[in-house]
Coordinates of C-alpha atoms in Angstrom, one line a residue:
I5 CA 64.1 -37.0 -23.9
R6 CA 66.3 -34.4 -25.5
K7 CA 63.9 -31.5 -25.0
T8 CA 63.0 -32.3 -21.3
L9 CA 66.3 -33.7 -19.9
E10 CA 68.9 -32.1 -22.1
P11 CA 71.2 -35.1 -21.9
D12 CA 74.8 -35.1 -23.1
L13 CA 74.2 -38.4 -25.1
V14 CA 71.1 -40.3 -26.2
A15 CA 71.0 -43.8 -27.8
T16 CA 67.8 -45.3 -29.0
A17 CA 66.8 -48.7 -30.4
R18 CA 63.6 -50.1 -31.7
D19 CA 63.1 -53.7 -32.7
K20 CA 60.9 -54.7 -35.6
A21 CA 57.3 -55.6 -34.7
S22 CA 56.9 -59.2 -33.7
A23 CA 54.2 -61.5 -32.2
Y24 CA 54.0 -63.7 -29.2
E25 CA 51.1 -66.2 -28.9
G26 CA 49.3 -64.3 -31.7
H27 CA 49.6 -60.9 -30.0
P28 CA 51.7 -58.3 -31.8
F29 CA 54.2 -56.2 -29.9
L30 CA 56.9 -53.6 -30.3
I31 CA 59.7 -52.8 -27.9
E32 CA 61.5 -49.4 -27.9
A33 CA 64.3 -48.4 -25.6
A34 CA 66.6 -45.4 -25.0
V35 CA 69.6 -44.7 -22.8
S36 CA 70.6 -41.1 -21.9
L37 CA 73.7 -39.9 -20.1
G38 CA 74.1 -36.7 -18.2
G39 CA 71.9 -33.7 -18.5
K40 CA 70.7 -30.8 -16.5
E41 CA 67.4 -32.4 -15.2
C42 CA 68.8 -35.8 -14.3
K43 CA 69.8 -37.0 -10.9
E44 CA 72.8 -39.1 -10.1
G45 CA 72.4 -42.8 -10.4
L46 CA 70.0 -44.9 -12.5
T47 CA 66.6 -43.6 -13.5
V48 CA 64.2 -46.0 -15.3
V49 CA 61.1 -44.6 -17.1
R50 CA 58.6 -47.1 -18.3
F51 CA 55.8 -46.9 -20.8
A52 CA 53.1 -49.4 -21.8
N53 CA 51.1 -48.6 -24.9
R54 CA 52.7 -45.1 -24.9
I55 CA 51.4 -44.3 -21.4
P56 CA 53.8 -43.8 -18.5
L57 CA 53.8 -46.3 -15.7
L58 CA 54.0 -44.3 -12.5
F59 CA 53.7 -46.9 -9.7
E60 CA 55.5 -50.0 -8.6
A61 CA 58.7 -49.2 -10.5
G62 CA 60.8 -51.6 -8.4
A63 CA 58.7 -54.6 -9.4
D64 CA 58.8 -53.9 -13.1
V65 CA 60.8 -56.2 -15.3
A66 CA 62.5 -53.2 -17.1
T67 CA 63.7 -51.8 -13.8
R68 CA 65.0 -55.2 -12.5
V69 CA 66.9 -55.8 -15.7
A70 CA 68.5 -52.3 -15.8
Q71 CA 69.6 -52.6 -12.1
S72 CA 70.8 -56.2 -12.0
K73 CA 71.3 -57.7 -15.5
I74 CA 73.2 -55.0 -17.3
R75 CA 76.8 -54.7 -16.4
W76 CA 77.2 -51.0 -16.6
A77 CA 80.9 -51.1 -15.6
S78 CA 81.7 -52.8 -18.9
Y79 CA 80.5 -49.6 -20.6
K80 CA 82.7 -47.6 -18.1
M81 CA 79.6 -46.2 -16.3
D82 CA 79.3 -45.9 -12.5
L83 CA 75.7 -46.3 -11.3
K84 CA 76.3 -44.3 -8.2
R85 CA 78.1 -41.3 -9.8
D86 CA 76.9 -41.1 -13.4
K87 CA 73.5 -39.8 -14.5
I88 CA 72.0 -42.6 -16.5
G89 CA 68.4 -42.7 -17.8
V90 CA 66.8 -45.8 -19.2
F91 CA 63.5 -45.5 -21.1
V92 CA 61.6 -48.6 -22.1
S93 CA 58.3 -48.8 -24.0
I94 CA 56.2 -51.9 -24.8
V95 CA 53.3 -51.5 -27.2
S96 CA 51.1 -54.6 -27.6
T97 CA 47.5 -55.8 -27.7
K98 CA 48.3 -57.9 -24.6
V99 CA 50.8 -56.3 -22.2
P100 CA 51.7 -58.7 -19.3
F101 CA 50.6 -56.3 -16.6
K102 CA 50.8 -57.3 -12.9
G103 CA 48.9 -55.8 -10.0
T104 CA 45.3 -54.9 -9.8
G105 CA 45.7 -51.5 -11.4
K106 CA 48.0 -52.4 -14.3
E107 CA 50.9 -50.8 -12.4
Y108 CA 53.9 -52.7 -13.7
I109 CA 55.0 -55.2 -16.4
G110 CA 55.7 -58.7 -15.2
D111 CA 58.3 -61.1 -16.6
D112 CA 56.2 -64.2 -16.9
I113 CA 56.1 -64.3 -20.7

């Protein structure tokens, strides 16, 4: 993130590995602010098992949460004006993919 986007600020978080219905998983996330290569507004970059998900971004659970569930104003951020990058990675033996080509992650867990 730092090398490619050159953001002004990066914050990362990684939860400890856990399991759901016997399948282990790990969630990693990062938020970046500003940068030379970023566009204004919210950009969500999604990964499943360390591979970028390039299609159906609007249907993905990470995109929907970043757009509608997080109150960015409480962090004094303006979605229209600020350059905000959200990066989410899920690593698991059973990723809840949706679509015929494993294009996005569903929220039916």
